[in-house]
PDB file of C-alpha atoms and ligand atoms in Angstrom:
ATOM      1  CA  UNK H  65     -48.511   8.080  31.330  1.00 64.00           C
ATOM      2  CA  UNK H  66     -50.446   9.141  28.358  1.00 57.00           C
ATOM      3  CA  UNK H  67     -47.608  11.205  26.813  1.00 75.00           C
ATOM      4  CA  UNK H  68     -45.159   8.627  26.663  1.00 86.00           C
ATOM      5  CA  UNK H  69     -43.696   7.690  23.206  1.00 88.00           C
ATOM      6  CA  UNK H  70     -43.215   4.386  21.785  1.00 90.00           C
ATOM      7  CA  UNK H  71     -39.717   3.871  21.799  1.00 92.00           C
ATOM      8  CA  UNK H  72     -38.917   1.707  18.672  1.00 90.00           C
ATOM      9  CA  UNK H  73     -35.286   0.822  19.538  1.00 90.00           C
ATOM     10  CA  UNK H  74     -36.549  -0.433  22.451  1.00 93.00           C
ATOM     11  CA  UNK H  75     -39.247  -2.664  21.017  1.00 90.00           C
ATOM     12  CA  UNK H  76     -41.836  -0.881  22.474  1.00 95.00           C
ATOM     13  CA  UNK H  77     -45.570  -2.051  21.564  1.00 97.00           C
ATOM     14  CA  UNK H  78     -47.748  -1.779  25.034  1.00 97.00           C
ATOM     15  CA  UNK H  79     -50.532  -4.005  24.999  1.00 98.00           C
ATOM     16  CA  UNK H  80     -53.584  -2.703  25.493  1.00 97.00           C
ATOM     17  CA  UNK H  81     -56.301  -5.933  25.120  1.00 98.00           C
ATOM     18  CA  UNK H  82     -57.401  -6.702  29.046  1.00 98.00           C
ATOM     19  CA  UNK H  83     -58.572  -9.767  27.777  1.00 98.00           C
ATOM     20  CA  UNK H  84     -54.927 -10.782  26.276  1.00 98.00           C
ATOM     21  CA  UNK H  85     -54.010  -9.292  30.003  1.00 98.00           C
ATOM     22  CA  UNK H  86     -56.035 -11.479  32.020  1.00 98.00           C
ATOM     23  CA  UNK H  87     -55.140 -14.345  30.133  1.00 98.00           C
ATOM     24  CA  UNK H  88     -51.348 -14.077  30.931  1.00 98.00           C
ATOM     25  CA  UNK H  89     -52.072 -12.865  34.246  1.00 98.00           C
ATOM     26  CA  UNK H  90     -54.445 -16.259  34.951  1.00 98.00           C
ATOM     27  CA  UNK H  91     -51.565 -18.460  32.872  1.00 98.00           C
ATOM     28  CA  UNK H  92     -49.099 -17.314  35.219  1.00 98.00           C
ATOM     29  CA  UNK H  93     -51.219 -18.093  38.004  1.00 98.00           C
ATOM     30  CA  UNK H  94     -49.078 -15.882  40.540  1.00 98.00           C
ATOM     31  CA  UNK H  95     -49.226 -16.487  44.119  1.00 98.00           C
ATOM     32  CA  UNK H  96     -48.838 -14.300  46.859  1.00 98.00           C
ATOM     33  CA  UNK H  97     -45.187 -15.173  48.184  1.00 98.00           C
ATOM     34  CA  UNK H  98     -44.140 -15.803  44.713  1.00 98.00           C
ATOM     35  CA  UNK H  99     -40.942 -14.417  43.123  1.00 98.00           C
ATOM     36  CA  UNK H 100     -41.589 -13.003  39.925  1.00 98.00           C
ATOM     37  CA  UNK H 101     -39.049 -11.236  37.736  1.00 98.00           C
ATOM     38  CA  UNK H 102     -40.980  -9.519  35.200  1.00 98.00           C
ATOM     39  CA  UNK H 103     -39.044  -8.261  31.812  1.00 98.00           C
ATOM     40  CA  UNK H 104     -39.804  -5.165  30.313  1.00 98.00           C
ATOM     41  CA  UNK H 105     -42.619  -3.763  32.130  1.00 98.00           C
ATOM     42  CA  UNK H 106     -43.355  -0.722  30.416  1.00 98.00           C
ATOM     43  CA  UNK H 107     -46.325   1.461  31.163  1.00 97.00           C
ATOM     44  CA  UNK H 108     -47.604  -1.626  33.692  1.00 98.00           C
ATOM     45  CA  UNK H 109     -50.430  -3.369  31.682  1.00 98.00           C
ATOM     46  CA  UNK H 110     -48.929  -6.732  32.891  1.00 98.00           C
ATOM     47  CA  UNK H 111     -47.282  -5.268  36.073  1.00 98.00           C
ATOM     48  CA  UNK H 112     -50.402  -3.891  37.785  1.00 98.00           C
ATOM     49  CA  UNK H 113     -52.332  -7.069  37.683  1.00 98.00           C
ATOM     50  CA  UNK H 114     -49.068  -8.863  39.153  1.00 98.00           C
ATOM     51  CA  UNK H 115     -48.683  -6.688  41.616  1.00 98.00           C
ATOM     52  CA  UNK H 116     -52.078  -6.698  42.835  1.00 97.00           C
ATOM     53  CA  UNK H 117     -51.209 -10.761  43.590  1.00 98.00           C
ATOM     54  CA  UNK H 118     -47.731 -10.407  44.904  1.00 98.00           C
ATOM     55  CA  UNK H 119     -45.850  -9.390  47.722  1.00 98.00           C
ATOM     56  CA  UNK H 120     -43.210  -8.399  45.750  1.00 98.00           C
ATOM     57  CA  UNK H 121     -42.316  -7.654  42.173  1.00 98.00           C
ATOM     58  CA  UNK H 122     -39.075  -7.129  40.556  1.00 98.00           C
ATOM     59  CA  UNK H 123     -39.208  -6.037  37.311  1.00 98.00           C
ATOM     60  CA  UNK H 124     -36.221  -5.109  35.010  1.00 98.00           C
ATOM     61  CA  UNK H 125     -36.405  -2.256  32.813  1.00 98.00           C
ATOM     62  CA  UNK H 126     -34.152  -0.292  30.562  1.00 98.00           C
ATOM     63  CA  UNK H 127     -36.390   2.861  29.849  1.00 97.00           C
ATOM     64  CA  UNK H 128     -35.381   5.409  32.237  1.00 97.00           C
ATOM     65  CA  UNK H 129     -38.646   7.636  31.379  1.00 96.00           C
ATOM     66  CA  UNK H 130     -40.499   4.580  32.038  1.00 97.00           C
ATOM     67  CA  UNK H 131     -38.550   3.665  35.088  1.00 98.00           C
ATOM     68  CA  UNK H 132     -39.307   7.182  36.578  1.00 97.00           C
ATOM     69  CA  UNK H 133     -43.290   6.552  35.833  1.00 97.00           C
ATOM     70  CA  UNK H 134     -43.210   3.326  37.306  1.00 98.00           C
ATOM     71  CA  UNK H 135     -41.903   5.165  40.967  1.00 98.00           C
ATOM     72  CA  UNK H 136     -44.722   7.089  40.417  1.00 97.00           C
ATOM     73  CA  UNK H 137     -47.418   4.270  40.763  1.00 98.00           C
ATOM     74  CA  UNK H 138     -49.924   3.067  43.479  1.00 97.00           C
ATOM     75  CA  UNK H 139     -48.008   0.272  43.616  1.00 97.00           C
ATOM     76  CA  UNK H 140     -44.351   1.224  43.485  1.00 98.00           C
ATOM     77  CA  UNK H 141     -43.911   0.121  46.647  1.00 97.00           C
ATOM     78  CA  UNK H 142     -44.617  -3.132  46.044  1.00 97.00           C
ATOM     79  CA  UNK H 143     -42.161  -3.080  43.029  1.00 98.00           C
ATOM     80  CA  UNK H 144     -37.929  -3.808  43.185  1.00 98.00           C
ATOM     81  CA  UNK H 145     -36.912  -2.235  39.963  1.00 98.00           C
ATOM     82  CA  UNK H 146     -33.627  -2.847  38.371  1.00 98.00           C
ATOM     83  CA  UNK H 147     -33.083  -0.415  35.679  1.00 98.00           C
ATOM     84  CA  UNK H 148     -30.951  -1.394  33.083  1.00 98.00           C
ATOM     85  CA  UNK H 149     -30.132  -3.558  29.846  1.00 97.00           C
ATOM     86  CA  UNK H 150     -31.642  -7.283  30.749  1.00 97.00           C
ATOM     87  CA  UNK H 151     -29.304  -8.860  28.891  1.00 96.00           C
ATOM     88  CA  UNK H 152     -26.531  -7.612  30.897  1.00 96.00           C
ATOM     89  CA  UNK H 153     -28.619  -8.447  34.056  1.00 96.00           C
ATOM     90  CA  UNK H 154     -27.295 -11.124  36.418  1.00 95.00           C
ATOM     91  CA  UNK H 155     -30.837 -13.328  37.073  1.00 95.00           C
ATOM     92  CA  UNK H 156     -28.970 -15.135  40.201  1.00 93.00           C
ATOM     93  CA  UNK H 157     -28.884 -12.004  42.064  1.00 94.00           C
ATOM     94  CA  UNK H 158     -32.693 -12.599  42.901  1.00 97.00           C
ATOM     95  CA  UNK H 159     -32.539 -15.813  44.729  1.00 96.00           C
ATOM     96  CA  UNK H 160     -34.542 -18.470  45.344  1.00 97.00           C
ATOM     97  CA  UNK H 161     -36.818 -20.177  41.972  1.00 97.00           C
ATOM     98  CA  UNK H 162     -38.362 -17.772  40.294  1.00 98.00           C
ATOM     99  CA  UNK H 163     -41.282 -17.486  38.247  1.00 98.00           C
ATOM    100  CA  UNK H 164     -39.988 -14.896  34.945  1.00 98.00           C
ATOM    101  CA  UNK H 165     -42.672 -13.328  33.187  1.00 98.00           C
ATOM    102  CA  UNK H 166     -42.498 -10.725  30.136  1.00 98.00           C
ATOM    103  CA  UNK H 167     -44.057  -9.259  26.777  1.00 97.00           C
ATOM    104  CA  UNK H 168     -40.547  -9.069  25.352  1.00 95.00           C
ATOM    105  CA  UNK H 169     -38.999  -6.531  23.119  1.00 92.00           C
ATOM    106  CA  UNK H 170     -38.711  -8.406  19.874  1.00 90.00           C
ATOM    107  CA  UNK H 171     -35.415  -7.786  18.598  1.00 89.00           C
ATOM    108  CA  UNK H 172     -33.821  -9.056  21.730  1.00 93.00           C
ATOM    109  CA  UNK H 173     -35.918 -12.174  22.264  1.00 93.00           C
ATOM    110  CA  UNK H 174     -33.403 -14.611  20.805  1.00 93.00           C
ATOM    111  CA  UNK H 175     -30.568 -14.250  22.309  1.00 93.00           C
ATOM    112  CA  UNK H 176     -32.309 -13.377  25.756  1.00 95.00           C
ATOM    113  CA  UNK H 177     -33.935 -16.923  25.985  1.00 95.00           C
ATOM    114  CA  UNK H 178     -30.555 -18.515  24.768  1.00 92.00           C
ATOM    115  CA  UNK H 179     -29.173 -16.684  28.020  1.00 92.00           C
ATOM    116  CA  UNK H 180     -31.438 -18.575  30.387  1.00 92.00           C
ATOM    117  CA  UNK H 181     -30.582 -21.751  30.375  1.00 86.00           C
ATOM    118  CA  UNK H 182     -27.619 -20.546  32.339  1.00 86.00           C
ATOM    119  CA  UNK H 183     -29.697 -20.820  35.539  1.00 90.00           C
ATOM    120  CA  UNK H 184     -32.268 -22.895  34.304  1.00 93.00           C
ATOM    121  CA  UNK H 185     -32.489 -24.880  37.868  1.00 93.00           C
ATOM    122  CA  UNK H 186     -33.687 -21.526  39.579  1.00 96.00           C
ATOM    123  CA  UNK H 187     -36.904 -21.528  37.374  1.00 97.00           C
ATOM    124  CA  UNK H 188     -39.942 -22.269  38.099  1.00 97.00           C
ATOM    125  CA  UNK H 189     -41.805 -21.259  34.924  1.00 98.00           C
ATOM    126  CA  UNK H 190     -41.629 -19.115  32.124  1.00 98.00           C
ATOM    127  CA  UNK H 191     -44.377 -16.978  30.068  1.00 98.00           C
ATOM    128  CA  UNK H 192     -43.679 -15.061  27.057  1.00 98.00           C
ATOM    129  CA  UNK H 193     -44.688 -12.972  24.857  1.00 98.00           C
ATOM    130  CA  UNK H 194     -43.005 -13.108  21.359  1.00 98.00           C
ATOM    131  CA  UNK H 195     -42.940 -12.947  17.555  1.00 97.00           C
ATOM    132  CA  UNK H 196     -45.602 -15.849  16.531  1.00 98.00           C
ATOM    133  CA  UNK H 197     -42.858 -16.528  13.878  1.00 97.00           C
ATOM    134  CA  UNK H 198     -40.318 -17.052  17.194  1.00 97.00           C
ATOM    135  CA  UNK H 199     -42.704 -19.509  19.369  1.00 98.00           C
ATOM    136  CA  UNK H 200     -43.403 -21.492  16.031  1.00 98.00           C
ATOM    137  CA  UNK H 201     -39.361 -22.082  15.597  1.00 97.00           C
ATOM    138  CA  UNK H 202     -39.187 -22.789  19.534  1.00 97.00           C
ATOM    139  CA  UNK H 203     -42.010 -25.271  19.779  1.00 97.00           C
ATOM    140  CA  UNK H 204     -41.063 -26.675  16.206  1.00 98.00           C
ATOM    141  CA  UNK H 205     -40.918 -30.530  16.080  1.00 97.00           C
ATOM    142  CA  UNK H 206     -37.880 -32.370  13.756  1.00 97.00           C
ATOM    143  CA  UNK H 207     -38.651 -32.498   9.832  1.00 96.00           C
ATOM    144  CA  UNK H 208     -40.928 -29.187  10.132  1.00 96.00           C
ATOM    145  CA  UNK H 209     -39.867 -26.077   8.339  1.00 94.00           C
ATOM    146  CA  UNK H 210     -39.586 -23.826  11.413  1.00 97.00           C
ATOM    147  CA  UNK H 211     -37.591 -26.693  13.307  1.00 97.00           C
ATOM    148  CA  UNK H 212     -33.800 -25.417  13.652  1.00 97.00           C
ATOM    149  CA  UNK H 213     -30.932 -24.225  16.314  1.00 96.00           C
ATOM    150  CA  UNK H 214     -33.618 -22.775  18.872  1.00 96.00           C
ATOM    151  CA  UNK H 215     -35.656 -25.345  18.562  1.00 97.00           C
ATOM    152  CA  UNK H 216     -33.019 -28.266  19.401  1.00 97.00           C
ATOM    153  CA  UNK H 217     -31.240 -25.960  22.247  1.00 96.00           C
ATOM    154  CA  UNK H 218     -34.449 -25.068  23.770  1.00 97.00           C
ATOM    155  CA  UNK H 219     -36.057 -28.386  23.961  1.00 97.00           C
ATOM    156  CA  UNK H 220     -33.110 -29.633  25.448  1.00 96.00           C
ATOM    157  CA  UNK H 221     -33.956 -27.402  28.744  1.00 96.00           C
ATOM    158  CA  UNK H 222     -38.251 -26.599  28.276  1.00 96.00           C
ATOM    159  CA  UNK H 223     -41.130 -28.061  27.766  1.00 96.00           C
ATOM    160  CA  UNK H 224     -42.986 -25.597  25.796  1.00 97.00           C
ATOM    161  CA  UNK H 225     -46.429 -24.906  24.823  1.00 97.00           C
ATOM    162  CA  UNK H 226     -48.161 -21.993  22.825  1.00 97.00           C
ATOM    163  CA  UNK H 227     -50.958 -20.765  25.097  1.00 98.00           C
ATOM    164  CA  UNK H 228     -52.854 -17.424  23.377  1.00 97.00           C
ATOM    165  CA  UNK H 229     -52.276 -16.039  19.966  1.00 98.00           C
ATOM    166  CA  UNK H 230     -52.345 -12.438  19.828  1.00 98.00           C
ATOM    167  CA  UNK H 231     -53.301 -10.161  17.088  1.00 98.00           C
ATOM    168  CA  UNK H 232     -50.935  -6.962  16.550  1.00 98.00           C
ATOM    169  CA  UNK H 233     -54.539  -5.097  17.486  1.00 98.00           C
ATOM    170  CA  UNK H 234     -53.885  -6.061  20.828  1.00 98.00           C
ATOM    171  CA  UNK H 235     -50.979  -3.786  21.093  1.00 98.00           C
ATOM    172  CA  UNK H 236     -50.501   0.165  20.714  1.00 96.00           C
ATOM    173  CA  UNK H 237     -48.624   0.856  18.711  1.00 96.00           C
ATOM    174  CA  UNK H 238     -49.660  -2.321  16.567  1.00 97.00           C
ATOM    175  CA  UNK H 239     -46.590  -4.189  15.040  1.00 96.00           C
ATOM    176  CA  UNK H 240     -46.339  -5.849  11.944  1.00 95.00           C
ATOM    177  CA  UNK H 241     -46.596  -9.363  12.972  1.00 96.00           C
ATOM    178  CA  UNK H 242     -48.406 -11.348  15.097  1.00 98.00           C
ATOM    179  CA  UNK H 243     -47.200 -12.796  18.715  1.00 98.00           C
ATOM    180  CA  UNK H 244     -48.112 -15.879  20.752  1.00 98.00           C
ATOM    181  CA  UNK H 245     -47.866 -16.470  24.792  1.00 98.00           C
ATOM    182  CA  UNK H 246     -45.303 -19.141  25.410  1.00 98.00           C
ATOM    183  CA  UNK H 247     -45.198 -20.889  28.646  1.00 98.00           C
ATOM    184  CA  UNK H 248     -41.843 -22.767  29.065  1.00 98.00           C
ATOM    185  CA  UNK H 249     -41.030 -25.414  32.201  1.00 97.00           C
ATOM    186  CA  UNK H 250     -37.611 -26.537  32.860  1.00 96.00           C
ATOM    187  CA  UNK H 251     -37.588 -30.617  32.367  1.00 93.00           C
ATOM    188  CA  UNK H 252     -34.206 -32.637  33.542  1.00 79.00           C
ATOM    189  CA  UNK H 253     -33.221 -35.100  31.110  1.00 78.00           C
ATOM    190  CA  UNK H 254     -36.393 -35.590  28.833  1.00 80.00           C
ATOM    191  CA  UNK H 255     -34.461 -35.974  25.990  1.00 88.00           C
ATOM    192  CA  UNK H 256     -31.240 -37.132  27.836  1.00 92.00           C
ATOM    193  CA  UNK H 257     -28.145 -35.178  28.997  1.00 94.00           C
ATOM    194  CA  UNK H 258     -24.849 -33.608  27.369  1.00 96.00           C
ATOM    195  CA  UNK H 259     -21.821 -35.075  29.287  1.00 95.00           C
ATOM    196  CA  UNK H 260     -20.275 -31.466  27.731  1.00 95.00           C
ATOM    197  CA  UNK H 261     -23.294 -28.863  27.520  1.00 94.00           C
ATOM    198  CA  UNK H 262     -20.751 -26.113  25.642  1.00 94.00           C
ATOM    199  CA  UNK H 263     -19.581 -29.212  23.237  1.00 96.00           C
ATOM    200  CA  UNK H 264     -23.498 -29.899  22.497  1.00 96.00           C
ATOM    201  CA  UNK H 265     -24.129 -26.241  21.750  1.00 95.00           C
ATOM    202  CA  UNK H 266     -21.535 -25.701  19.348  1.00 96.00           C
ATOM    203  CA  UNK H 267     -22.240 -29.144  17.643  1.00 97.00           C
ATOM    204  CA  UNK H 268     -25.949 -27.664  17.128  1.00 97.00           C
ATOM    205  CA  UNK H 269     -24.728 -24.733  15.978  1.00 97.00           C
ATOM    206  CA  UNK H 270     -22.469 -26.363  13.084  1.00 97.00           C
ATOM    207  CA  UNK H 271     -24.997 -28.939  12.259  1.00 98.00           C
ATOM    208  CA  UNK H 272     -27.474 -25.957  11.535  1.00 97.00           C
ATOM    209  CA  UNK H 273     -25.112 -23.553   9.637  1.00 95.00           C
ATOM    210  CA  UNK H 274     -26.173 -24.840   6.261  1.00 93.00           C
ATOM    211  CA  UNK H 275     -29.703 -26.254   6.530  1.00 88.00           C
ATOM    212  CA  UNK H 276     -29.701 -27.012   2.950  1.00 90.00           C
ATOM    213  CA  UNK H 277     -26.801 -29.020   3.279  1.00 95.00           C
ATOM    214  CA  UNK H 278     -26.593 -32.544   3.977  1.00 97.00           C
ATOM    215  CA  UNK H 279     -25.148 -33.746   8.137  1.00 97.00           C
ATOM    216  CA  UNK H 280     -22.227 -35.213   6.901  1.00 97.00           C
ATOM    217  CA  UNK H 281     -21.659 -31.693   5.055  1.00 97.00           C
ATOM    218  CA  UNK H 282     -22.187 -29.610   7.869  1.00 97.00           C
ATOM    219  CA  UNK H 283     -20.301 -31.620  10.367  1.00 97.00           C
ATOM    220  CA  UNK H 284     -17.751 -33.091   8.267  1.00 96.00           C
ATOM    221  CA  UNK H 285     -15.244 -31.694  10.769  1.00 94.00           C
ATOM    222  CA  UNK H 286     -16.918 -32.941  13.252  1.00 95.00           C
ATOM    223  CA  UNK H 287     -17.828 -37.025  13.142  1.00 96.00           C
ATOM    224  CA  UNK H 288     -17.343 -39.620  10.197  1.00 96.00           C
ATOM    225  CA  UNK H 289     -20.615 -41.316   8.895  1.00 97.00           C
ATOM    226  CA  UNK H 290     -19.507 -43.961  11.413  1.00 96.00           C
ATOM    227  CA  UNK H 291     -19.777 -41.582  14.184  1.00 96.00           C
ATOM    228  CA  UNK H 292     -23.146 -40.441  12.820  1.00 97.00           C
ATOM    229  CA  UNK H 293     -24.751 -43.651  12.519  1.00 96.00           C
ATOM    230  CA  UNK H 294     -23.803 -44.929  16.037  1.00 94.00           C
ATOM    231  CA  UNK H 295     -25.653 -41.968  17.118  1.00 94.00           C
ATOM    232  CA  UNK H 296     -28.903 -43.040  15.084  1.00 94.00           C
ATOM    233  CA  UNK H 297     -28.603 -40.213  12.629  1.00 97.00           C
ATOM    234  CA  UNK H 298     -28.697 -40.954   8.575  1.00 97.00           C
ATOM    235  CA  UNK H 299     -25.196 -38.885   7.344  1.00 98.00           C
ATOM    236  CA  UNK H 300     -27.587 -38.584   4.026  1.00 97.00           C
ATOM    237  CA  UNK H 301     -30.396 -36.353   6.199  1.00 97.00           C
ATOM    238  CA  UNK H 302     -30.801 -32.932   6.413  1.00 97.00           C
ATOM    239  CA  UNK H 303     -30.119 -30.994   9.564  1.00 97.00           C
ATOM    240  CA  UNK H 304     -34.158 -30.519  10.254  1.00 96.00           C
ATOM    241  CA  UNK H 305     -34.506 -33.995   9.802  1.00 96.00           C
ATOM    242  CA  UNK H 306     -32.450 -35.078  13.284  1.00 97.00           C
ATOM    243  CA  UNK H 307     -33.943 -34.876  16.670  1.00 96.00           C
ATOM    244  CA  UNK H 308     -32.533 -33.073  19.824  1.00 96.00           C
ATOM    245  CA  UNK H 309     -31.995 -36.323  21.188  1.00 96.00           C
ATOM    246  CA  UNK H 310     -29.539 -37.635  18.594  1.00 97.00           C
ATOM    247  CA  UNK H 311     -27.787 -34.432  19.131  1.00 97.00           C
ATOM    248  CA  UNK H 312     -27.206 -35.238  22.563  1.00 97.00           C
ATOM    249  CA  UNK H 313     -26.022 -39.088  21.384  1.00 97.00           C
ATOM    250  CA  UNK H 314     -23.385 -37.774  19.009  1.00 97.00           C
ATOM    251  CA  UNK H 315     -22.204 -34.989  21.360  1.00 97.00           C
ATOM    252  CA  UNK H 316     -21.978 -37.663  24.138  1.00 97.00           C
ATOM    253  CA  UNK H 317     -20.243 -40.133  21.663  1.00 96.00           C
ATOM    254  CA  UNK H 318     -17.676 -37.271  19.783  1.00 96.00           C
ATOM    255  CA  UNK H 319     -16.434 -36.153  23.473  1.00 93.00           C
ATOM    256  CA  UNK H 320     -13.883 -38.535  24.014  1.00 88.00           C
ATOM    257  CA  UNK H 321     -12.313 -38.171  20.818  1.00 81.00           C
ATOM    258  CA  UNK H 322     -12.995 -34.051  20.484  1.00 79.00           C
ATOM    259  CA  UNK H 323      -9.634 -32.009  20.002  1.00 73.00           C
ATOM    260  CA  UNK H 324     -10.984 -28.648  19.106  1.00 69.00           C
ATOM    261  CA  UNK H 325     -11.079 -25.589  21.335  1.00 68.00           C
ATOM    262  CA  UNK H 326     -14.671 -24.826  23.679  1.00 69.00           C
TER     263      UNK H 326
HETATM  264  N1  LIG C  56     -44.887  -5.054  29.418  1.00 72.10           N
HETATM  265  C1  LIG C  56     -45.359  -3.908  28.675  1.00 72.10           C
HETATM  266  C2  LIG C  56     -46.650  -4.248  27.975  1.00 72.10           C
HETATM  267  O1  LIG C  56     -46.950  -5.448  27.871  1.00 72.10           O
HETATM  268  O2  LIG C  56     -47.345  -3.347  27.534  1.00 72.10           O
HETATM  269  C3  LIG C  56     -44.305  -3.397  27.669  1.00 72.10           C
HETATM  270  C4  LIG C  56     -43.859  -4.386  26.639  1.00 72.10           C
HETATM  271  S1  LIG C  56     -42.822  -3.712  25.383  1.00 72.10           S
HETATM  272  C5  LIG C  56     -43.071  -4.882  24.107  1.00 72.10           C
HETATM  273  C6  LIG C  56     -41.172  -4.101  25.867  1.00 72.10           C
HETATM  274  C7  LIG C  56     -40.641  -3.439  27.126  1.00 72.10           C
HETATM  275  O3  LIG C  56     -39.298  -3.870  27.353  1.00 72.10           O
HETATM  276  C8  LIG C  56     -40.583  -1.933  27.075  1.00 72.10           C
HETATM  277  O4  LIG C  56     -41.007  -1.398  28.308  1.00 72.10           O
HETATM  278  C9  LIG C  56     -39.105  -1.617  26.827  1.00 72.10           C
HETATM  279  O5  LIG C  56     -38.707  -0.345  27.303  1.00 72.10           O
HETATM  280  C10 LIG C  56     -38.443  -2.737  27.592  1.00 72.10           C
HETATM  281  N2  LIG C  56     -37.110  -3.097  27.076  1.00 72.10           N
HETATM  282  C11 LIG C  56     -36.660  -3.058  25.799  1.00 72.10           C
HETATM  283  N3  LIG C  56     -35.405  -3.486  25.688  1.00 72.10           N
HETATM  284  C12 LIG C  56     -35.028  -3.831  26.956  1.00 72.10           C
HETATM  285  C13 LIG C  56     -33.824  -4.333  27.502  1.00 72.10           C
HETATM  286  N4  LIG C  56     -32.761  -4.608  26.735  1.00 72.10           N
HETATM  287  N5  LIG C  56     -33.773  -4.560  28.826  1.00 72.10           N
HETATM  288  C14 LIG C  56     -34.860  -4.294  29.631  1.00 72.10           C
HETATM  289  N6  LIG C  56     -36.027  -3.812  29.155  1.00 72.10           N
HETATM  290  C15 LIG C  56     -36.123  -3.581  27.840  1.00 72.10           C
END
C-alpha cells in the first residue's frame, strides 16, 4: 500500500530493514502450529514472513485503513484480525499459550506490557520492539540509573534480554530515537513470590514515587525501619538501590499487618 500515510497518533514508523526483519522473524523462531498474536501489524513487514511459517496468525490492529489492506493480501486468509484498540483487547480470548510478537507503537508500550502480566501463564514468549530508552529501563539491574518501577515489576514476571539494536534508519518514517528487540520469557518464582501481587505493585509504586528520596521517605506510610531491615533493605538507601527481591520480602512481611485499601 504505497499511498498509505504514517499515522503519528498511532505510532506509526514501518520498518523497512529485511535484515532487522529476518532477525525478529529467526528470534521468534515460529513454528507451524504455533499461536502467534502479533501487535500492530501495519503494512505486514513482520506479518508476511510470519505468515509464511504459520497456520494461523492473529494479529490485532487499530488502523482501519490498514485493516482493510491487510484483507487485501495473499495471505489474508491465513490471518484472524481483530481490529481495534489493543489495550482494550482481552488476550484470553485466543486460547491456548501463545507466542506475542510486535514492533509496538511507542507511546503505548508502557502501559501495554504492564497489562500482560495479567495472563502471564498463557505465554510462551515475548519479542518486542521498543524505545532503546524503554528496553534499557526494563532490563535495568538495581543501583543503575535506568533501574526503576518497570524494571522491578517486570523482572518479577520475565526474564529479559536485548537481542538487536535498531537504528531509526531502519524504519520509514525514521523516528527520533533508537529501538532495541526485546525477547521476554515468563519465569515462576526466580526472584520469589508476592503472597498479595496487587499489595506488591502498589508498594513498588510508592517506593519509586520519589527516587531522590530516601526508602524510609517514600514508604514512611508504609513499614518502620524495623520492617525494612527484616526485609534486608538499608531504610538509609535510595529506591534504585533495592532489588526486586527485597520488594517481594517486605510486601510478604507488611501483609499481615497492612490496613490500607487495594
Ligand atoms: N508492524 C509494522 C512494522 O513493523 O512495520 C508496524 C509497526 S508501527 C510501529 C505500529 C503499528 O501498531 C501500526 O500499524 C499502528 O497502526 C498500530 N497501532 C497503534 N496503536 C495501536 C493500538 N492501540 N492498538 C492496536 N494497534 C495499534
Amino acid at each position: 500500500m504505497q499511498q498509505h500515510r504514517a499515522r503519528k497518533r498511532f505510532g506509526q514508523n514501518f520498518l523497512q530493514d529485511s535484515r532487522v526483519i529476518h532477525d525478529i522473524v529467526h528470534a521468534v523462531n515460529p513454528q507451524p502450529d504455533d499461536i502467534v498474536i502479533e501487535i500492530g501489524p501495519g503494512l505486514a513487514a513482520i506479518t508476511a514472513p510470519l505468515a509464511m511459517k504459520l497456520k494461523q496468525l492473529h494479529v490485532v490492529e487499530i488502523d482501519r485503513d490498514i485493516v482493510a489492506y491487510l484483507k487485501t493480501l495473499p495471505f489474508a486468509k491465513q490471518l484472524v484480525i481483530h481490529e481495534g484498540d489493543v489495550l482494550q483487547f482481552d488476550f484470553n480470548q485466543v486460547a491456548g499459550k501463545k507466542k506475542i510478537v510486535g514492533n509496538l507503537p511507542y507511546n503505548i508500550s508502557t502501559p501495554l506490557l504492564f497489562r500482560f502480566s495479567e495472563f502471564v501463564d498463557d505465554i510462551i514468549d515475548m519479542h518486542f520492539m521498543l524505545q532503546k530508552e524503554v528496553v534499557e529501563r526494563m532490563t535495568a539491574m538495581p543501583k543503575s540509573h535506568d533501574y526503576g518501577r518497570l524494571s522491578v515489576m517486570l523482572q518479577y514476571f520475565f526474564e529479559m534480554e536485548n537481542l538487536i539494536d535498531v537504528p531509526p534508519e531502519a524504519f520509514s518514517p525514521a523516528p527520533k530515537v533508537d529501538s532495541a528487540v526485546v525477547r521476554l520469557i515468563p519465569h515462576t518464582g526466580r526472584i520469589g513470590i508476592a503472597q498479595n501481587f496487587s499489595h506488591f505493585s502498589q508498594l513498588v509504586k510508592q517506593a519509586f514515587q520519589q527516587r531522590r528520596k530516601t526508602i524510609r521517605n517514600n514508604l514512611k506510610d508504609w513499614a518502620d525501619d524495623a520492617q525494612l531491615t527484616v526485609a534486608g533493605i538499608d531504610p538509609q538507601a535510595r529506591p534504585e538501590h533495592i532489588a526486586p527481591e527485597c520488594f517481594v520480602v517486605l510486601s510478604n512481611h507488611l501483609l499481615p499487618n497492612f490496613s490500607g485499601s487495594l
